[in-house]
């Protein structure tokens, strides 16, 4: 346990999202929100399984994925540590955000409803960056 | 003993309780590698409890063999913990006396872990566990489960056989005790949990054995079992000779089918990966389909025969 309080995962079994993927996404979210910063220790597989009752292999799989993406590193006998922080593309003054806002205004003028925009966005996103796992 | 021996390995295993009645288990062959958390799933009366009791060395098979940690069930007993559905405990003893009794019974092995047993029985925080001086007869079903699991943890078994362990636990105890089981799994303990509630096992189990009518229907790593099946939705006709169709149901003008194949047939099909519950339910509704074991779940004798056949074909 770190002094700041250990980071905790919230597993939703009914979401239909693979458990290991929830762990990956929540870690990234924590990096974006600044809950985790480089040098911080992730909870051990043991701590995660005791708290969430998920299978230990699932936690290890998630940590391997985060490691593959270069976000964390496992240090033998010490645990898994955050290596990199994640960009803040979602922050208010980012140019990408401004472009997306423009795009949405135009889509709205064309008569697209909220759901149409989400569907369109997801469709292009999945086409360009297919998810390796469901 | 090498670690390559399986936690459980059954070949042609059969058991019947009476000559006149059909066999409770018949022709069961499978392999459970070590270090897995295995869900033993099937409807009531499918033979799950019989299989666990055979593995615990409490019953003898009528035919076939069953190896536990590479040994006969009787010889493996010291290294195996079995929690029966009925949780047989002495009603007059207190919780603390029961744990001391467990220590005495396991003295010969020198493996008894008092702290592990107490952590499960009394909990780590106030209000989580039981009072040491509570008598067994005053405990609820769920509280007795906690005592039985405490004995299993104290034994520091390499293999835990748990018959419906979660059935009468409240949500808090279920979460805490499943967490404790997962933490034992993290240390390498193999766990087999039976249940007929599928949702209960999702997330914590990584291996699956489905038994219906005394026969093994599905076996293997859960991801591998689901990945071997595809859920097809479309209006085209499905050619059953091209793939094993587990289940086909009308849907609007077309159909939804669960097939045992990863190839998408000709025609305009939406192909999705089914979840474990969809695969299990389809197999529970359609027990006539051929059984499916992944490589990991096949007994070594079967693996050997497959290899020989492959070599023959190659030659």
Short mmCIF file of C-alpha atoms in Angstrom, two decimals:
data_model
loop_
_atom_site.label_atom_id
_atom_site.label_comp_id
_atom_site.label_asym_id
_atom_site.label_seq_id
_atom_site.Cartn_x
_atom_site.Cartn_y
_atom_site.Cartn_z
CA UNK A 1 0.00 0.00 0.00
CA UNK A 2 1.34 3.44 -0.91
CA UNK A 3 1.15 6.38 1.42
CA UNK A 4 -1.39 8.10 -0.80
CA UNK A 5 -3.71 5.09 -0.57
CA UNK A 6 -3.62 2.21 -3.01
CA UNK A 7 -5.30 2.58 -6.36
CA UNK A 8 -8.45 0.44 -6.57
CA UNK A 9 -10.15 -1.18 -9.54
CA UNK A 10 -13.89 -1.33 -9.93
CA UNK A 11 -14.97 -4.45 -11.78
CA UNK A 12 -18.44 -4.49 -13.34
CA UNK A 13 -19.29 -8.11 -14.13
CA UNK A 14 -22.50 -7.22 -15.94
CA UNK A 15 -20.97 -4.69 -18.30
CA UNK A 16 -20.10 -7.33 -20.91
CA UNK A 17 -16.62 -5.80 -21.16
CA UNK A 18 -13.82 -8.31 -20.60
CA UNK A 19 -12.50 -7.99 -17.04
CA UNK A 20 -8.86 -7.60 -18.08
CA UNK A 21 -9.92 -4.83 -20.44
CA UNK A 22 -11.71 -3.02 -17.59
CA UNK A 23 -8.46 -3.10 -15.61
CA UNK A 24 -6.50 -1.76 -18.59
CA UNK A 25 -9.02 1.01 -19.23
CA UNK A 26 -9.29 2.02 -15.58
CA UNK A 27 -5.53 2.26 -15.28
CA UNK A 28 -5.40 4.51 -18.34
CA UNK A 29 -8.24 6.57 -16.97
CA UNK A 30 -6.34 6.94 -13.70
CA UNK A 31 -3.29 8.09 -15.66
CA UNK A 32 -5.36 10.68 -17.51
CA UNK A 33 -6.96 11.93 -14.32
CA UNK A 34 -3.65 12.07 -12.49
CA UNK A 35 -4.70 9.48 -9.91
CA UNK A 36 -1.56 7.65 -10.95
CA UNK A 37 1.73 9.25 -11.94
CA UNK A 38 5.07 7.86 -13.11
CA UNK A 39 6.79 6.03 -10.27
CA UNK A 40 3.53 5.08 -8.54
CA UNK A 41 3.01 1.42 -7.73
CA UNK A 42 0.01 -0.49 -9.02
CA UNK A 43 -1.63 -2.85 -6.52
CA UNK A 44 -0.15 -6.36 -6.61
CA UNK A 45 -2.13 -9.11 -8.33
CA UNK A 46 -2.70 -10.51 -4.85
CA UNK A 47 -4.22 -7.26 -3.60
CA UNK A 48 -6.44 -6.92 -6.67
CA UNK A 49 -7.81 -10.45 -6.48
CA UNK A 50 -8.47 -10.22 -2.75
CA UNK A 51 -10.41 -7.01 -3.21
CA UNK A 52 -12.27 -7.81 -6.43
CA UNK A 53 -12.48 -11.63 -6.46
CA UNK A 54 -11.36 -11.79 -10.09
CA UNK A 55 -9.05 -14.50 -11.37
CA UNK A 56 -5.33 -13.75 -10.83
CA UNK A 57 -4.49 -14.57 -14.47
CA UNK A 58 -6.89 -11.82 -15.56
CA UNK A 59 -4.97 -9.23 -13.54
CA UNK A 60 -1.63 -10.47 -14.88
CA UNK A 61 -2.98 -10.35 -18.42
CA UNK A 62 -4.07 -6.72 -17.93
CA UNK A 63 -0.69 -5.76 -16.46
CA UNK A 64 1.09 -7.47 -19.36
CA UNK A 65 -1.00 -5.45 -21.80
CA UNK A 66 -0.17 -2.19 -19.97
CA UNK A 67 3.47 -3.19 -20.01
CA UNK A 68 3.32 -3.94 -23.75
CA UNK A 69 1.95 -0.45 -24.31
CA UNK A 70 4.87 0.96 -22.35
CA UNK A 71 2.69 2.47 -19.63
CA UNK A 72 3.93 0.38 -16.71
CA UNK A 73 6.89 -1.84 -15.93
CA UNK A 74 7.19 -4.87 -13.72
CA UNK A 75 10.16 -4.83 -11.36
CA UNK A 76 11.09 -8.25 -10.17
CA UNK A 77 10.06 -8.83 -6.57
CA UNK A 78 8.97 -5.21 -6.13
CA UNK A 79 5.77 -4.92 -8.12
CA UNK A 80 4.41 -3.07 -11.12
CA UNK A 81 5.16 0.64 -11.51
CA UNK A 82 3.82 3.42 -13.69
CA UNK A 83 6.35 4.44 -16.34
CA UNK A 84 4.59 7.03 -18.43
CA UNK A 85 1.75 9.45 -18.05
CA UNK A 86 -0.93 9.68 -20.68
CA UNK A 87 -1.43 12.69 -22.91
CA UNK A 88 -4.22 15.07 -22.08
CA UNK A 89 -5.87 15.14 -25.51
CA UNK A 90 -9.18 15.54 -23.76
CA UNK A 91 -8.23 18.76 -22.01
CA UNK A 92 -10.27 21.87 -22.77
CA UNK A 93 -7.72 23.81 -24.80
CA UNK A 94 -6.49 20.97 -27.01
CA UNK A 95 -6.69 21.69 -30.78
CA UNK A 96 -8.19 18.20 -31.42
CA UNK A 97 -11.04 19.04 -29.16
CA UNK A 98 -11.72 22.25 -31.08
CA UNK A 99 -11.75 20.28 -34.34
CA UNK A 100 -14.17 17.78 -32.91
CA UNK A 101 -16.44 20.57 -31.69
CA UNK A 102 -16.48 22.05 -35.20
CA UNK A 103 -17.25 18.66 -36.66
CA UNK A 104 -20.15 18.16 -34.29
CA UNK A 105 -21.62 21.56 -35.10
CA UNK A 106 -21.53 20.72 -38.81
CA UNK A 107 -23.03 17.29 -38.20
CA UNK A 108 -25.80 18.92 -36.20
CA UNK A 109 -26.53 21.31 -39.05
CA UNK A 110 -26.77 18.31 -41.37
CA UNK A 111 -29.47 16.94 -39.10
CA UNK A 112 -27.51 14.20 -37.34
CA UNK A 113 -28.86 13.29 -33.93
CA UNK A 114 -26.68 12.53 -30.92
CA UNK A 115 -26.96 8.76 -31.49
CA UNK A 116 -26.03 9.16 -35.18
CA UNK A 117 -22.86 10.97 -34.20
CA UNK A 118 -21.89 8.35 -31.64
CA UNK A 119 -22.52 5.56 -34.15
CA UNK A 120 -20.52 7.35 -36.83
CA UNK A 121 -17.65 8.09 -34.46
CA UNK A 122 -17.54 4.50 -33.18
CA UNK A 123 -17.74 3.10 -36.68
CA UNK A 124 -14.77 5.14 -37.92
CA UNK A 125 -12.85 4.52 -34.70
CA UNK A 126 -13.29 0.75 -34.98
CA UNK A 127 -12.40 0.83 -38.66
CA UNK A 128 -9.18 2.75 -38.08
CA UNK A 129 -8.19 1.27 -34.73
CA UNK A 130 -9.76 -2.17 -34.42
CA UNK A 131 -9.86 -3.53 -30.89
CA UNK A 132 -7.83 -6.69 -30.55
CA UNK A 133 -10.26 -8.10 -28.05
CA UNK A 134 -13.93 -7.68 -27.54
CA UNK B 1 6.51 -35.23 -8.27
CA UNK B 2 6.90 -33.10 -11.38
CA UNK B 3 4.63 -30.13 -11.88
CA UNK B 4 3.61 -31.37 -15.29
CA UNK B 5 1.25 -33.89 -13.73
CA UNK B 6 -2.29 -32.65 -13.90
CA UNK B 7 -4.37 -31.66 -10.88
CA UNK B 8 -7.01 -34.07 -12.14
CA UNK B 9 -6.87 -36.57 -14.95
CA UNK B 10 -9.79 -38.87 -15.73
CA UNK B 11 -9.99 -41.57 -18.35
CA UNK B 12 -13.21 -43.45 -19.06
CA UNK B 13 -14.42 -42.66 -15.57
CA UNK B 14 -17.80 -44.14 -14.63
CA UNK B 15 -19.82 -44.45 -11.44
CA UNK B 16 -23.25 -45.82 -10.66
CA UNK B 17 -24.89 -46.12 -7.26
CA UNK B 18 -27.19 -48.98 -8.22
CA UNK B 19 -27.24 -51.63 -10.93
CA UNK B 20 -30.78 -50.82 -11.95
CA UNK B 21 -30.30 -47.10 -12.31
CA UNK B 22 -28.37 -45.42 -15.11
CA UNK B 23 -24.79 -44.44 -14.35
CA UNK B 24 -24.32 -41.13 -12.53
CA UNK B 25 -21.07 -40.59 -14.41
CA UNK B 26 -20.23 -42.32 -17.66
CA UNK B 27 -17.17 -42.30 -19.90
CA UNK B 28 -15.73 -39.12 -18.40
CA UNK B 29 -12.30 -38.28 -19.77
CA UNK B 30 -10.64 -34.94 -19.12
CA UNK B 31 -7.57 -33.24 -17.74
CA UNK B 32 -7.38 -30.26 -15.41
CA UNK B 33 -3.90 -28.67 -15.45
CA UNK B 34 -2.52 -27.35 -12.16
CA UNK B 35 -2.93 -23.78 -11.00
CA UNK B 36 -6.31 -23.30 -12.61
CA UNK B 37 -9.55 -22.07 -11.10
CA UNK B 38 -12.06 -24.45 -12.59
CA UNK B 39 -15.82 -24.08 -12.75
CA UNK B 40 -17.55 -27.44 -12.62
CA UNK B 41 -20.90 -26.63 -14.16
CA UNK B 42 -24.04 -28.63 -14.87
CA UNK B 43 -27.69 -28.96 -13.92
CA UNK B 44 -28.74 -30.59 -10.65
CA UNK B 45 -28.09 -34.31 -10.73
CA UNK B 46 -25.57 -34.06 -13.57
CA UNK B 47 -22.86 -35.85 -11.59
CA UNK B 48 -20.84 -32.87 -10.31
CA UNK B 49 -20.87 -33.93 -6.66
CA UNK B 50 -20.08 -37.54 -7.59
CA UNK B 51 -17.07 -36.38 -9.58
CA UNK B 52 -15.81 -34.30 -6.64
CA UNK B 53 -16.33 -37.16 -4.19
CA UNK B 54 -14.42 -39.53 -6.48
CA UNK B 55 -11.57 -37.00 -6.61
CA UNK B 56 -11.65 -36.64 -2.82
CA UNK B 57 -11.24 -40.42 -2.52
CA UNK B 58 -14.62 -40.88 -0.82
CA UNK B 59 -16.03 -43.03 -3.63
CA UNK B 60 -14.51 -45.65 -5.87
CA UNK B 61 -15.11 -45.56 -9.62
CA UNK B 62 -17.02 -48.42 -11.22
CA UNK B 63 -14.84 -48.17 -14.30
CA UNK B 64 -12.00 -46.06 -15.59
CA UNK B 65 -9.27 -44.19 -13.74
CA UNK B 66 -8.93 -40.89 -11.95
CA UNK B 67 -5.58 -39.44 -10.97
CA UNK B 68 -5.29 -36.60 -8.49
CA UNK B 69 -1.99 -34.67 -8.53
CA UNK B 70 -0.59 -37.69 -10.36
CA UNK B 71 -1.60 -40.11 -7.58
CA UNK B 72 -4.56 -42.27 -6.72
CA UNK B 73 -7.24 -40.22 -4.92
CA UNK B 74 -6.55 -42.07 -1.65
CA UNK B 75 -2.83 -41.30 -1.75
CA UNK B 76 -3.38 -37.67 -2.72
CA UNK B 77 -5.77 -37.04 0.16
CA UNK B 78 -3.29 -35.22 2.40
CA UNK B 79 -2.72 -32.64 -0.30
CA UNK B 80 -6.36 -32.17 -1.20
CA UNK B 81 -9.09 -30.27 0.64
CA UNK B 82 -12.68 -31.20 -0.01
CA UNK B 83 -15.64 -29.09 1.12
CA UNK B 84 -18.86 -31.07 0.81
CA UNK B 85 -22.17 -29.48 0.05
CA UNK B 86 -23.55 -30.68 3.40
CA UNK B 87 -20.59 -29.20 5.41
CA UNK B 88 -20.39 -32.05 7.95
CA UNK B 89 -19.08 -30.49 11.19
CA UNK B 90 -19.51 -31.43 14.84
CA UNK B 91 -22.51 -29.41 16.07
CA UNK B 92 -21.39 -29.34 19.72
CA UNK B 93 -17.94 -27.89 19.09
CA UNK B 94 -17.21 -24.19 19.02
CA UNK B 95 -15.55 -22.57 15.99
CA UNK B 96 -12.22 -22.37 17.86
CA UNK B 97 -12.47 -26.04 18.92
CA UNK B 98 -13.25 -27.04 15.34
CA UNK B 99 -10.11 -25.29 14.11
CA UNK B 100 -8.02 -26.96 16.86
CA UNK B 101 -9.54 -30.29 15.82
CA UNK B 102 -8.49 -29.52 12.22
CA UNK B 103 -4.95 -28.84 13.46
CA UNK B 104 -4.84 -32.21 15.25
CA UNK B 105 -6.20 -34.12 12.22
CA UNK B 106 -3.56 -32.51 9.99
CA UNK B 107 -0.66 -32.87 12.45
CA UNK B 108 0.87 -35.77 10.51
CA UNK B 109 1.33 -33.64 7.39
CA UNK B 110 3.03 -30.76 9.22
CA UNK B 111 1.34 -28.36 6.84
CA UNK B 112 -1.43 -26.93 9.04
CA UNK B 113 -1.56 -23.14 8.78
CA UNK B 114 -3.37 -21.85 11.84
CA UNK B 115 -3.28 -18.22 10.78
CA UNK B 116 -4.74 -18.96 7.36
CA UNK B 117 -7.61 -20.89 8.97
CA UNK B 118 -8.27 -18.13 11.51
CA UNK B 119 -8.17 -15.41 8.88
CA UNK B 120 -11.04 -17.13 7.05
CA UNK B 121 -13.04 -18.05 10.16
CA UNK B 122 -12.72 -14.81 12.10
CA UNK B 123 -12.22 -12.40 9.19
CA UNK B 124 -9.69 -9.63 8.96
CA UNK B 125 -11.96 -6.85 10.15
CA UNK B 126 -14.59 -6.58 12.83
CA UNK B 127 -17.97 -7.93 11.85
CA UNK B 128 -16.57 -9.90 8.94
CA UNK B 129 -16.16 -13.33 10.45
CA UNK B 130 -17.36 -15.56 13.27
CA UNK B 131 -16.91 -15.47 17.03
CA UNK B 132 -14.40 -18.12 18.22
CA UNK B 133 -16.75 -19.30 20.99
CA UNK B 134 -19.84 -19.72 18.79
CA UNK B 135 -21.09 -23.30 18.67
CA UNK B 136 -21.42 -24.91 15.23
CA UNK B 137 -25.07 -25.84 15.89
CA UNK B 138 -25.98 -22.18 16.33
CA UNK B 139 -24.48 -21.18 12.98
CA UNK B 140 -26.37 -20.51 9.76
CA UNK B 141 -25.62 -22.46 6.56
CA UNK B 142 -23.43 -19.68 5.24
CA UNK B 143 -21.51 -19.44 8.52
CA UNK B 144 -20.88 -23.20 8.45
CA UNK B 145 -19.51 -22.78 4.93
CA UNK B 146 -17.06 -20.27 6.37
CA UNK B 147 -15.89 -22.80 8.98
CA UNK B 148 -15.57 -25.56 6.37
CA UNK B 149 -13.56 -23.23 4.12
CA UNK B 150 -11.39 -22.20 7.09
CA UNK B 151 -10.45 -25.88 7.56
CA UNK B 152 -9.68 -26.17 3.84
CA UNK B 153 -7.42 -23.09 3.95
CA UNK B 154 -5.71 -24.34 7.12
CA UNK B 155 -4.83 -27.56 5.35
CA UNK B 156 -2.85 -25.56 2.75
CA UNK B 157 -3.96 -28.01 0.11
CA UNK B 158 -2.55 -28.04 -3.41
CA UNK B 159 -6.01 -28.81 -4.73
CA UNK B 160 -9.30 -27.52 -3.30
CA UNK B 161 -12.48 -29.34 -4.28
CA UNK B 162 -15.46 -27.19 -3.36
CA UNK B 163 -19.02 -28.43 -3.85
CA UNK B 164 -21.38 -25.46 -4.26
CA UNK B 165 -19.22 -23.31 -1.97
CA UNK B 166 -21.07 -20.06 -2.65
CA UNK B 167 -24.63 -21.37 -2.47
CA UNK B 168 -25.61 -20.09 0.97
CA UNK B 169 -23.19 -17.20 1.44
CA UNK B 170 -24.41 -13.62 1.68
CA UNK B 171 -23.00 -11.21 -0.95
CA UNK B 172 -20.38 -9.75 1.41
CA UNK B 173 -19.08 -13.16 2.54
CA UNK B 174 -19.15 -14.40 -1.05
CA UNK B 175 -17.01 -11.49 -2.21
CA UNK B 176 -14.56 -11.85 0.67
CA UNK B 177 -14.21 -15.64 0.45
CA UNK B 178 -13.93 -15.64 -3.35
CA UNK B 179 -11.19 -13.03 -2.90
CA UNK B 180 -9.42 -15.35 -0.46
CA UNK B 181 -9.75 -18.25 -2.93
CA UNK B 182 -8.32 -16.12 -5.75
CA UNK B 183 -5.43 -15.17 -3.54
CA UNK B 184 -4.75 -18.89 -2.90
CA UNK B 185 -4.94 -19.42 -6.67
CA UNK B 186 -2.39 -16.65 -7.10
CA UNK B 187 -0.02 -18.75 -4.98
CA UNK B 188 -0.58 -21.74 -7.27
CA UNK B 189 -3.40 -23.64 -5.57
CA UNK B 190 -5.70 -25.42 -8.01
CA UNK B 191 -9.37 -24.81 -7.26
CA UNK B 192 -12.45 -26.65 -8.51
CA UNK B 193 -15.82 -25.08 -7.68
CA UNK B 194 -19.09 -26.64 -8.65
CA UNK B 195 -22.18 -24.60 -9.26
CA UNK B 196 -25.35 -24.49 -11.29
CA UNK B 197 -25.36 -20.70 -11.13
CA UNK B 198 -23.19 -19.66 -14.04
CA UNK B 199 -22.94 -15.97 -13.22
CA UNK B 200 -21.46 -16.88 -9.84
CA UNK B 201 -18.34 -18.32 -11.45
CA UNK B 202 -17.71 -15.80 -14.18
CA UNK B 203 -14.73 -13.61 -13.57
CA UNK B 204 -13.12 -15.83 -10.98
CA UNK B 205 -12.79 -19.07 -12.96
CA UNK B 206 -10.44 -19.50 -15.92
CA UNK B 207 -11.21 -23.13 -16.70
CA UNK B 208 -14.47 -24.90 -17.36
CA UNK B 209 -15.86 -28.40 -17.13
CA UNK B 210 -19.50 -28.85 -18.16
CA UNK B 211 -21.20 -32.09 -17.14
CA UNK B 212 -24.73 -33.08 -18.12
CA UNK B 213 -26.33 -36.47 -17.68
CA UNK B 214 -23.10 -37.92 -16.29
CA UNK B 215 -21.07 -37.03 -19.37
CA UNK B 216 -18.50 -34.38 -20.02
CA UNK B 217 -19.73 -31.89 -22.65
CA UNK B 218 -17.22 -29.07 -22.58
CA UNK B 219 -13.76 -28.76 -21.11
CA UNK B 220 -10.96 -26.26 -21.36
CA UNK B 221 -9.78 -22.77 -20.67
CA UNK B 222 -12.87 -20.55 -20.76
CA UNK B 223 -11.45 -18.16 -23.34
CA UNK B 224 -10.42 -21.01 -25.58
CA UNK B 225 -13.84 -22.66 -25.30
CA UNK B 226 -15.74 -19.47 -26.15
CA UNK B 227 -13.26 -18.61 -28.93
CA UNK B 228 -13.97 -21.97 -30.58
CA UNK B 229 -17.62 -20.95 -31.05
CA UNK B 230 -19.26 -18.24 -33.13
CA UNK B 231 -22.66 -16.64 -32.87
CA UNK B 232 -24.07 -16.12 -36.38
CA UNK B 233 -27.04 -13.90 -37.18
CA UNK B 234 -28.41 -13.56 -40.69
CA UNK B 235 -31.04 -14.52 -43.23
CA UNK B 236 -29.00 -17.01 -45.28
CA UNK B 237 -29.40 -20.75 -44.88
CA UNK B 238 -26.94 -22.52 -42.66
CA UNK B 239 -25.26 -25.61 -44.07
CA UNK B 240 -25.07 -27.98 -41.11
CA UNK B 241 -22.62 -30.23 -42.92
CA UNK B 242 -20.02 -27.45 -42.92
CA UNK B 243 -19.89 -26.87 -39.17
CA UNK B 244 -21.32 -28.24 -35.96
CA UNK B 245 -24.47 -26.29 -35.20
CA UNK B 246 -25.01 -26.27 -31.45
CA UNK B 247 -28.26 -24.35 -31.59
CA UNK B 248 -30.30 -22.55 -34.22
CA UNK B 249 -33.17 -20.24 -33.38
CA UNK B 250 -35.39 -18.12 -35.59
CA UNK B 251 -34.89 -14.40 -35.24
CA UNK B 252 -37.09 -12.06 -37.25
CA UNK B 253 -36.90 -13.15 -40.90
CA UNK B 254 -33.63 -14.92 -40.28
CA UNK B 255 -31.91 -16.94 -37.61
CA UNK B 256 -29.34 -16.81 -34.86
CA UNK B 257 -27.10 -19.83 -34.56
CA UNK B 258 -24.31 -20.86 -32.24
CA UNK B 259 -21.81 -22.91 -34.21
CA UNK B 260 -18.63 -24.65 -33.22
CA UNK B 261 -16.37 -23.01 -35.73
CA UNK B 262 -14.40 -19.83 -36.17
CA UNK B 263 -15.05 -19.58 -39.88
CA UNK B 264 -17.89 -17.43 -41.14
CA UNK B 265 -19.90 -19.32 -43.78
CA UNK B 266 -20.85 -17.88 -47.17
CA UNK B 267 -23.68 -15.40 -47.13
CA UNK B 268 -24.30 -12.21 -45.25
CA UNK B 269 -23.72 -13.17 -41.61
CA UNK B 270 -23.07 -11.06 -38.57
CA UNK B 271 -20.43 -13.08 -36.71
CA UNK B 272 -19.95 -12.43 -32.99
CA UNK B 273 -17.93 -14.05 -30.27
CA UNK B 274 -20.36 -15.57 -27.75
CA UNK B 275 -19.82 -15.08 -24.03
CA UNK B 276 -19.36 -18.04 -21.71
CA UNK B 277 -22.97 -17.94 -20.53
CA UNK B 278 -24.29 -18.15 -24.11
CA UNK B 279 -22.04 -21.11 -24.88
CA UNK B 280 -23.03 -22.90 -21.66
CA UNK B 281 -26.76 -22.33 -22.03
CA UNK B 282 -26.74 -23.51 -25.66
CA UNK B 283 -24.96 -26.70 -24.59
CA UNK B 284 -27.32 -27.20 -21.65
CA UNK B 285 -30.33 -26.94 -24.01
CA UNK B 286 -28.77 -29.19 -26.67
CA UNK B 287 -27.12 -32.16 -25.00
CA UNK B 288 -26.96 -34.25 -28.18
CA UNK B 289 -24.11 -32.24 -29.73
CA UNK B 290 -20.65 -33.81 -29.72
CA UNK B 291 -18.49 -32.95 -26.70
CA UNK B 292 -15.66 -30.46 -27.02
CA UNK B 293 -12.37 -30.57 -25.12
CA UNK B 294 -9.50 -28.18 -25.79
CA UNK B 295 -5.96 -29.55 -25.96
CA UNK B 296 -5.28 -28.55 -22.35
CA UNK B 297 -8.36 -30.41 -21.16
CA UNK B 298 -7.65 -33.63 -23.05
CA UNK B 299 -6.17 -36.52 -21.07
CA UNK B 300 -2.58 -37.37 -21.97
CA UNK B 301 -3.69 -40.71 -23.47
CA UNK B 302 -5.99 -38.82 -25.86
CA UNK B 303 -3.30 -36.25 -26.68
CA UNK B 304 -0.92 -39.12 -27.50
CA UNK B 305 -3.45 -40.81 -29.76
CA UNK B 306 -4.11 -37.49 -31.56
CA UNK B 307 -0.39 -36.97 -32.12
CA UNK B 308 -0.02 -40.51 -33.47
CA UNK B 309 -2.94 -39.95 -35.83
CA UNK B 310 -1.47 -36.64 -37.03
CA UNK B 311 1.87 -38.32 -37.71
CA UNK B 312 0.16 -41.14 -39.57
CA UNK B 313 -1.70 -38.63 -41.71
CA UNK B 314 1.49 -36.74 -42.42
CA UNK B 315 3.33 -39.89 -43.46
#
